[in-house]
PDB file of C-alpha atoms in Angstrom:
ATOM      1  CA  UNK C1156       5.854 134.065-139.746  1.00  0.00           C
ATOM      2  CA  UNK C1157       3.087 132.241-138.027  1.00  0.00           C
ATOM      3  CA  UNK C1158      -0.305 131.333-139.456  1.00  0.00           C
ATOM      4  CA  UNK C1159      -2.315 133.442-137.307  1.00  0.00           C
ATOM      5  CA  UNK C1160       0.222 136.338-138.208  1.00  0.00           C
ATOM      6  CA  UNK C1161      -0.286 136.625-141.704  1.00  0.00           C
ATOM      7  CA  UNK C1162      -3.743 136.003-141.925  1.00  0.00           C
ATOM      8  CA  UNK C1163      -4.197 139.632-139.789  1.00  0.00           C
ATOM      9  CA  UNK C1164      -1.514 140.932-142.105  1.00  0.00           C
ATOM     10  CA  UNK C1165      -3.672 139.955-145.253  1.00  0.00           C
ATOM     11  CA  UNK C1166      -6.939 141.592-143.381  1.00  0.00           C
ATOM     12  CA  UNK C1167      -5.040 144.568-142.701  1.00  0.00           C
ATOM     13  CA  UNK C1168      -3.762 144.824-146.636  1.00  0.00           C
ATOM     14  CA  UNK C1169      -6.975 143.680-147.972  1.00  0.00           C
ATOM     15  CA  UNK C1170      -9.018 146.389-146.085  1.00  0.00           C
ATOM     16  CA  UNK C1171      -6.392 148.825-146.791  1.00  0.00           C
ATOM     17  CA  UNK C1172      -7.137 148.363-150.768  1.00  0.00           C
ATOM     18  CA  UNK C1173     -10.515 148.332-150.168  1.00  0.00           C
ATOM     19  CA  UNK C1174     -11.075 151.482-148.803  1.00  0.00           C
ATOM     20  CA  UNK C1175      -9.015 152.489-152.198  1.00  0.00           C
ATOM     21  CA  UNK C1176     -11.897 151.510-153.993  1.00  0.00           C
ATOM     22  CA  UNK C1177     -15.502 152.507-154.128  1.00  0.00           C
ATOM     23  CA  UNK C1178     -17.408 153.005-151.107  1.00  0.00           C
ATOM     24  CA  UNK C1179     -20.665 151.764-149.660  1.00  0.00           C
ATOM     25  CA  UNK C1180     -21.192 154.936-149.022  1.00  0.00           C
ATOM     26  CA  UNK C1181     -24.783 156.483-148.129  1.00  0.00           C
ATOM     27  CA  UNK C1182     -26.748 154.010-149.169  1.00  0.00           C
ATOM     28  CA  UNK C1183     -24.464 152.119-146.365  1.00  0.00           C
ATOM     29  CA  UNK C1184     -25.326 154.388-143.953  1.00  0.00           C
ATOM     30  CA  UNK C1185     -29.358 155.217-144.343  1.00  0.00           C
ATOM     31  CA  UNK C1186     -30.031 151.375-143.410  1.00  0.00           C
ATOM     32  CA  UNK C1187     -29.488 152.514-139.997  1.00  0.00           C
ATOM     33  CA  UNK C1188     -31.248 155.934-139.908  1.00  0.00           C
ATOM     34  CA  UNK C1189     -34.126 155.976-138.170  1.00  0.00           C
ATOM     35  CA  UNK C1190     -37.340 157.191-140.253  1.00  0.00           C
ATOM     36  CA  UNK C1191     -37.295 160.431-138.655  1.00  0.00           C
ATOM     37  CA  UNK C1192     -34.387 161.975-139.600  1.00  0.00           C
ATOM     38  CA  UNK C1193     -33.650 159.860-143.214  1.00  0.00           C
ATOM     39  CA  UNK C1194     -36.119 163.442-144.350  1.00  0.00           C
ATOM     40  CA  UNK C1195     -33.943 166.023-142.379  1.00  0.00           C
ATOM     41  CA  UNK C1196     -30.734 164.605-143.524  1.00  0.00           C
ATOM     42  CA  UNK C1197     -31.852 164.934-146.782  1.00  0.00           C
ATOM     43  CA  UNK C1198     -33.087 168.129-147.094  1.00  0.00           C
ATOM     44  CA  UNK C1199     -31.055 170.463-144.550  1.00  0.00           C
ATOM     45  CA  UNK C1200     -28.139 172.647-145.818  1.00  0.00           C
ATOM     46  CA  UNK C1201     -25.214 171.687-143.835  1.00  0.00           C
ATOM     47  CA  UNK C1202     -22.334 171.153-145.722  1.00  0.00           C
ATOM     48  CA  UNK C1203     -21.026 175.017-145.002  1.00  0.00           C
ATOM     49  CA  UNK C1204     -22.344 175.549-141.226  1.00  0.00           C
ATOM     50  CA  UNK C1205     -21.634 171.918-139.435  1.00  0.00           C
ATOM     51  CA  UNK C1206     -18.826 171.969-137.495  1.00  0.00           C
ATOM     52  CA  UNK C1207     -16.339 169.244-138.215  1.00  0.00           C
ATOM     53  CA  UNK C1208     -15.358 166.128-136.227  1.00  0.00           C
ATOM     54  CA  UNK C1209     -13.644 162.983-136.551  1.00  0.00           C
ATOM     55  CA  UNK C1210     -13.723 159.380-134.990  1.00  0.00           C
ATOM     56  CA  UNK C1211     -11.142 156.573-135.299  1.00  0.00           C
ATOM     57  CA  UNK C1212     -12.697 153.571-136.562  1.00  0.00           C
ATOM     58  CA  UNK C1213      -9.811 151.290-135.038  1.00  0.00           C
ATOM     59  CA  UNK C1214      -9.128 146.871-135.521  1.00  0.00           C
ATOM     60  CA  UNK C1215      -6.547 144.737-133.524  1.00  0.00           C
ATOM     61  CA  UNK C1216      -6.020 141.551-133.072  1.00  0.00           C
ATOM     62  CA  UNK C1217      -6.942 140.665-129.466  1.00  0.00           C
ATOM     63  CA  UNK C1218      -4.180 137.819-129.223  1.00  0.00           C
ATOM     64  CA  UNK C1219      -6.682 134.510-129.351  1.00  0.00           C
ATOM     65  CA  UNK C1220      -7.394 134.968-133.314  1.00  0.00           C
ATOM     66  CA  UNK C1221      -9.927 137.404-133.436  1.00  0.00           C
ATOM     67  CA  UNK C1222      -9.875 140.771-134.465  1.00  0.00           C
ATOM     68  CA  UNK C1223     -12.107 143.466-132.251  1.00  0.00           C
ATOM     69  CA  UNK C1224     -13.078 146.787-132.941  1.00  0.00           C
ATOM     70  CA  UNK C1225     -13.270 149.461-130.511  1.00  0.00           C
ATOM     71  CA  UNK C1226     -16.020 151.796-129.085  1.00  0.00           C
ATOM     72  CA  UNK C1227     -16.776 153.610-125.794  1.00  0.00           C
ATOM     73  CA  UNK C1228     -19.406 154.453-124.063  1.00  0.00           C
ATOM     74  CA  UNK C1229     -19.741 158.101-122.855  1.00  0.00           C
ATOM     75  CA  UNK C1230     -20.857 159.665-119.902  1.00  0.00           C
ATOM     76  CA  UNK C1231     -23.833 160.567-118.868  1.00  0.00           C
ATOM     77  CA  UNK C1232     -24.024 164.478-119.422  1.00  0.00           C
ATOM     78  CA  UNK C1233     -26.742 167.055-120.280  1.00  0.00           C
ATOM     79  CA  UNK C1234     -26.361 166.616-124.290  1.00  0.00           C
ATOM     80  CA  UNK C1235     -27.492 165.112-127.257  1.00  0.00           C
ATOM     81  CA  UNK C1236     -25.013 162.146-127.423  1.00  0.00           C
ATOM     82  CA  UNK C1237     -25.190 160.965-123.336  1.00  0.00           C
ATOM     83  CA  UNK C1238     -24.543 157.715-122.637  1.00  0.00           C
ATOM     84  CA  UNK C1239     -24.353 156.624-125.851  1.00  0.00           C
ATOM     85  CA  UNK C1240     -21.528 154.177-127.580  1.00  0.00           C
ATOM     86  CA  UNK C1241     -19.563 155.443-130.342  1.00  0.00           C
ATOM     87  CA  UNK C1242     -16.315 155.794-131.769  1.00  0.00           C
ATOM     88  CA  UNK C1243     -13.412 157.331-130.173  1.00  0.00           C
ATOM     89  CA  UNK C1244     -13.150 160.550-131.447  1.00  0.00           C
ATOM     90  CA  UNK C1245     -14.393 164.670-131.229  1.00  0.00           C
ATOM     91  CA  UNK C1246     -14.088 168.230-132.619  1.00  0.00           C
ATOM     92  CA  UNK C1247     -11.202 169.721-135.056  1.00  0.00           C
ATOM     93  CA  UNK C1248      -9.194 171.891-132.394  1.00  0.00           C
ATOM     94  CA  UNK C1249      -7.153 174.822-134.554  1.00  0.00           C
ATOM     95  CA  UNK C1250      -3.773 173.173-133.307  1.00  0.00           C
ATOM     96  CA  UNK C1251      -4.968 170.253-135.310  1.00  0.00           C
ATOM     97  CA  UNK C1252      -2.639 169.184-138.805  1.00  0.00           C
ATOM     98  CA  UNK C1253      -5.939 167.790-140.088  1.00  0.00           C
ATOM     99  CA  UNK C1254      -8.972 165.928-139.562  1.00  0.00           C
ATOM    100  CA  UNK C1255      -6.893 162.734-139.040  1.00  0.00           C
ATOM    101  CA  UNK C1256      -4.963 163.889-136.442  1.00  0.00           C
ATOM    102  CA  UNK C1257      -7.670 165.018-134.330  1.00  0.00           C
ATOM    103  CA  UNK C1258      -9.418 161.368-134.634  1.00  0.00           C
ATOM    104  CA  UNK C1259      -5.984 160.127-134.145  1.00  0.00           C
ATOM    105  CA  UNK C1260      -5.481 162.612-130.729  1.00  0.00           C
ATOM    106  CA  UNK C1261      -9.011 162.491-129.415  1.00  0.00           C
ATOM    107  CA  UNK C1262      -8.794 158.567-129.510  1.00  0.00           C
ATOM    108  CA  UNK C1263      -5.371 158.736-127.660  1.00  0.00           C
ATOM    109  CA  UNK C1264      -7.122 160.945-125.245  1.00  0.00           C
ATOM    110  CA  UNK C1265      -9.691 158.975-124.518  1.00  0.00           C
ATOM    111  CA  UNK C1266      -8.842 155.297-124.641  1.00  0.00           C
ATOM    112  CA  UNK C1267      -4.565 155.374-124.804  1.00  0.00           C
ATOM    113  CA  UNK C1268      -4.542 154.073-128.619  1.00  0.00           C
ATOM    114  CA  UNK C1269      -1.613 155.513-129.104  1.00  0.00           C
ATOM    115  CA  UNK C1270      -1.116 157.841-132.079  1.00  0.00           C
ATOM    116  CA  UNK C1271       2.241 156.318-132.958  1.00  0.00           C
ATOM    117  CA  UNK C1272       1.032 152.540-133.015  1.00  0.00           C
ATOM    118  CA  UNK C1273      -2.110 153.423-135.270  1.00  0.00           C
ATOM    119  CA  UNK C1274      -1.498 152.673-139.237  1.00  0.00           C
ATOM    120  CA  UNK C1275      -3.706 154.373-140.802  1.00  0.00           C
ATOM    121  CA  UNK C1276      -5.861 152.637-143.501  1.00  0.00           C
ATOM    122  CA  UNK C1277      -8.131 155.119-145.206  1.00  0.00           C
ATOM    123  CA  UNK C1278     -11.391 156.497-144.315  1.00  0.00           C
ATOM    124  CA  UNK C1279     -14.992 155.969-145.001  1.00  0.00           C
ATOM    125  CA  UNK C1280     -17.835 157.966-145.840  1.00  0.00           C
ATOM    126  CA  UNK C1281     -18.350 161.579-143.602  1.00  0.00           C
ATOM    127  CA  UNK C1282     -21.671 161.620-141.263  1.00  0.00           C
ATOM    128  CA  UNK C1283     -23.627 164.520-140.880  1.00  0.00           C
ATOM    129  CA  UNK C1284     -25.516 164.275-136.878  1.00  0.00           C
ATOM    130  CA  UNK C1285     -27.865 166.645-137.192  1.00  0.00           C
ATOM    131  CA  UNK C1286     -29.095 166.685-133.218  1.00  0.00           C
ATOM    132  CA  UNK C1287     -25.183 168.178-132.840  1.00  0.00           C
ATOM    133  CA  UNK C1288     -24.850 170.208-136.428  1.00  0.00           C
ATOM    134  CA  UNK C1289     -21.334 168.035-136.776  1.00  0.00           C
ATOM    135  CA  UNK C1290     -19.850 166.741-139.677  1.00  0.00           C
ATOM    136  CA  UNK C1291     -17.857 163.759-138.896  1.00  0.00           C
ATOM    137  CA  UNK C1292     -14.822 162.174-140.415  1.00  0.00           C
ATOM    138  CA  UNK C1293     -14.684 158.395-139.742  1.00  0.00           C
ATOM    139  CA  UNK C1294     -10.659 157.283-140.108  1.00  0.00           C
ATOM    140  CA  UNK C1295      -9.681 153.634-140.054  1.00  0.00           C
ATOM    141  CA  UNK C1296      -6.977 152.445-138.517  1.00  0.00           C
ATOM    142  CA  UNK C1297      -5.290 149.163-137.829  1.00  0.00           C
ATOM    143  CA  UNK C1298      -2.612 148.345-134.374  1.00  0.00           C
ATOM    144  CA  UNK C1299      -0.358 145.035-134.454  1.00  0.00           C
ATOM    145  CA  UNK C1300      -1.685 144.621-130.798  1.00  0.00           C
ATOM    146  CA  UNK C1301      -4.220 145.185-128.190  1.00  0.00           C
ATOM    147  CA  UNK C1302      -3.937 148.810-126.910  1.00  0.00           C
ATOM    148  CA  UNK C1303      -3.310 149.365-123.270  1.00  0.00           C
ATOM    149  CA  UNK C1304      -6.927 150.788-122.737  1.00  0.00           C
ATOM    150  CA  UNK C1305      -7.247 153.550-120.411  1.00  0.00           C
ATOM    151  CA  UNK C1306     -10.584 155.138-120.322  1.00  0.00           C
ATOM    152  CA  UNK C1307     -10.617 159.386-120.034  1.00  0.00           C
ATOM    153  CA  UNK C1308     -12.960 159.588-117.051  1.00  0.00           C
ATOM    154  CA  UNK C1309     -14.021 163.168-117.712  1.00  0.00           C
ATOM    155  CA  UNK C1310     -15.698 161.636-120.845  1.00  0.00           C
ATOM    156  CA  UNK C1311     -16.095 158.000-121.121  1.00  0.00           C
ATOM    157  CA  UNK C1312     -18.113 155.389-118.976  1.00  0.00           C
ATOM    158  CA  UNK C1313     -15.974 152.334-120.385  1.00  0.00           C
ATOM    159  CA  UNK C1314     -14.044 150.757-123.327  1.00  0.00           C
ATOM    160  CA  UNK C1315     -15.892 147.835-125.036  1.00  0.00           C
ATOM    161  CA  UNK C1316     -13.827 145.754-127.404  1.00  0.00           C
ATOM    162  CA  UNK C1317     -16.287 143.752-129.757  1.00  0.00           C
ATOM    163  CA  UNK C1318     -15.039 141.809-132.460  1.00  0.00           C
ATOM    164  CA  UNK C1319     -15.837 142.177-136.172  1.00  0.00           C
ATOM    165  CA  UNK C1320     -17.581 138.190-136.204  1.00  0.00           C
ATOM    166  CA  UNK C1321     -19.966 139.208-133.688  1.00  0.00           C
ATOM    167  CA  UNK C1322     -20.281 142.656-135.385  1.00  0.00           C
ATOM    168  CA  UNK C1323     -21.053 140.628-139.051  1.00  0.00           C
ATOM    169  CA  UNK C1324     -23.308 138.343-137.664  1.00  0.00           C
ATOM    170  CA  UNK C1325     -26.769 138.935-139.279  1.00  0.00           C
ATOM    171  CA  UNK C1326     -28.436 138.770-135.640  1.00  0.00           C
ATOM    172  CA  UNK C1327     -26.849 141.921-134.616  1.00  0.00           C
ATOM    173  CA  UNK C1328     -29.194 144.328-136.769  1.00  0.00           C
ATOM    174  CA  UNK C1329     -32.027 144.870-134.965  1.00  0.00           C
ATOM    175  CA  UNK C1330     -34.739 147.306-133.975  1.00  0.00           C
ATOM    176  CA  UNK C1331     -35.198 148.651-130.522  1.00  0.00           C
ATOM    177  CA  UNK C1332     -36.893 151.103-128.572  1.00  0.00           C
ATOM    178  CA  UNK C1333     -34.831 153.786-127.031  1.00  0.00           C
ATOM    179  CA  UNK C1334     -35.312 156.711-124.322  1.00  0.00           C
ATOM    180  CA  UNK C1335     -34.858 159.987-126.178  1.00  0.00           C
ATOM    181  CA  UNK C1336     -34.638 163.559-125.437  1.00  0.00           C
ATOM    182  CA  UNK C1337     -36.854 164.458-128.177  1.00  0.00           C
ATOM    183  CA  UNK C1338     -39.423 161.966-127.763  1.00  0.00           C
ATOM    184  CA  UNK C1339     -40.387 159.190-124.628  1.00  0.00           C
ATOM    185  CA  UNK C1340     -39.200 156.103-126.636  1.00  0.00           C
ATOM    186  CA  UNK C1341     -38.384 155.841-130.346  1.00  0.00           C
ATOM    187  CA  UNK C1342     -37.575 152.546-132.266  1.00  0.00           C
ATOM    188  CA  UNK C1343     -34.439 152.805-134.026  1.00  0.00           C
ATOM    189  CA  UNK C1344     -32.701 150.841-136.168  1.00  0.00           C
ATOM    190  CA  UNK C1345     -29.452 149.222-134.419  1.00  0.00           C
ATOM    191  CA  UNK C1346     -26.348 146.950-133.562  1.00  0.00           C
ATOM    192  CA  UNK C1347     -26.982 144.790-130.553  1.00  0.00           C
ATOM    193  CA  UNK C1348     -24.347 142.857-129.286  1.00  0.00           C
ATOM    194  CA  UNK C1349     -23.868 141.396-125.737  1.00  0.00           C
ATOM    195  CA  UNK C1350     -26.550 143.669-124.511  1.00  0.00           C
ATOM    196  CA  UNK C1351     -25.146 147.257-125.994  1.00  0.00           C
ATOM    197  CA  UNK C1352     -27.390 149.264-128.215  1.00  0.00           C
ATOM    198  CA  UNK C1353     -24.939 150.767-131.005  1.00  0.00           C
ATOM    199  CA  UNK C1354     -27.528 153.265-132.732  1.00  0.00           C
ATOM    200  CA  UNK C1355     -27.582 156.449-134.552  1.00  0.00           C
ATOM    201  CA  UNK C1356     -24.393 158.486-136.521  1.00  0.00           C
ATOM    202  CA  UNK C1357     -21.753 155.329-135.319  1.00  0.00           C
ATOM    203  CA  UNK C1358     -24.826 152.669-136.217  1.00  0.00           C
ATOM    204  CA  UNK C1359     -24.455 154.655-139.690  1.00  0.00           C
ATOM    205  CA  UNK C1360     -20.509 154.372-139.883  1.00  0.00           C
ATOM    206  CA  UNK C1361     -20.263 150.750-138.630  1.00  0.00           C
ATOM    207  CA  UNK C1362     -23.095 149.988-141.895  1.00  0.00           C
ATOM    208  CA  UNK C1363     -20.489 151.122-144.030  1.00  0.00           C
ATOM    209  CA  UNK C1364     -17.731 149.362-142.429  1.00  0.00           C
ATOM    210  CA  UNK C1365     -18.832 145.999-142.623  1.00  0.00           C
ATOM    211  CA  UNK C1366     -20.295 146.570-146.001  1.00  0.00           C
ATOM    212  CA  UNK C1367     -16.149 147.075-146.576  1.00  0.00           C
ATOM    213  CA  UNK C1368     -15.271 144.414-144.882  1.00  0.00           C
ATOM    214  CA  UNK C1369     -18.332 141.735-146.283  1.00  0.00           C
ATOM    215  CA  UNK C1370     -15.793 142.352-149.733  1.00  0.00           C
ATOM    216  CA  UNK C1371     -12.712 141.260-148.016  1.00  0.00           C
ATOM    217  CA  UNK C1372     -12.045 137.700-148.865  1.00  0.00           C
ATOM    218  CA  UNK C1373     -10.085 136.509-146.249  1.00  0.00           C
ATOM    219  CA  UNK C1374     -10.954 135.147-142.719  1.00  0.00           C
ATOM    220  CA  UNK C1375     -11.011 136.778-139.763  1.00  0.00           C
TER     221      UNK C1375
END
């Protein structure tokens, strides 16, 4: 077994126990809520009337020694989450086994991850988006290769592939200011990397996620 091999084999099994253990968990996640809504998550009653969701939080190894994680970009549409990068993922559809198989489906949908290549590793911490009343399940999952993207055009601008160095890197946490529906511009906590704004419910699950990974003792 090669070097580079194992060493994405002992990320994959080291994040794989982690997300056994403890989680980061909220505290995780408020570093990247913006001031107004930290109050509204706290205070509305939501866990019996949200709807529920999931997203696949999904690594690879991109075939140079890195491993990426992947997002998309949606489409510009008259909502709440326009344009915006996230997750793969969407709603629970009845014909759905489980919350995991809809992240696993939607992300198939949208992107071509394949359901049948994904492993997956655990989950982290549900989101509550309050602009959308959804609760969202974020599922991690791990591929022994770079997908064969496709993008859904229906719903998503592009694919971006980013990897987790660039994502760790303290320079990526920022502050910017935003258009938004609600107000003219808002600053908002963020991820900025190679000119994308990651904000908002993903900004909250990707917290979490490297807070995981920051415990994983390995290189990537």
């Amino acid at each position: 077994m090669g070097k580079q091999l194992q060493e994405h084999l002992t990320f994959r099994n080291e994040l794989k126990k982690k997300l056994g253990t403890k989680l980061p968990g909220v505290e995780a996640q408020m570093k990247m809520v913006p001031a107004h809504r930290q109050q509204e998550m706290k205070l509305r009653n939501w866990k019996n009337k949200a709807r529920k969701a999931a997203v696949l939080i999904c690594f690879y190894p991109d075939g140079k020694g890195e491993i990426h994680l992947t997002f998309i970009r949606r489409n510009e549409y008259d909502g709440v989450h326009s344009g915006q990068i996230s997750f793969p993922g969407g709603g629970y559809e009845k014909e759905d086994r489980d919350l995991v198989h809809t992240a696993l489906r939607e992300a198939e949908e949208e992107t071509n991850i394949r359901e049948a290549e994904v492993e997956v590793l655990g989950e982290i911490t549900p989101v509550y988006i309050p602009p959308s009343n959804f609760i969202v399940k974020p599922v991690v999952g791990w591929t022994d290769r770079k997908p064969d993207f496709i993008p859904e055009v229906a719903e998503v601008q592009e694919i971006l592939n980013i990897s987790i160095n660039k994502l760790l890197s303290p320079s990526s946490r920022q502050n910017k200011d935003i258009s938004h529906r609600e107000f003219s511009m808002i600053q908002v906590p963020c991820f900025y990397i190679d000119g994308h704004v990651i904000w908002g419910a993903t900004a909250m699950m990707l917290s979490e996620m490297l807070d995981v990974l920051g415990k994983i003792e390995t290189g990537f």
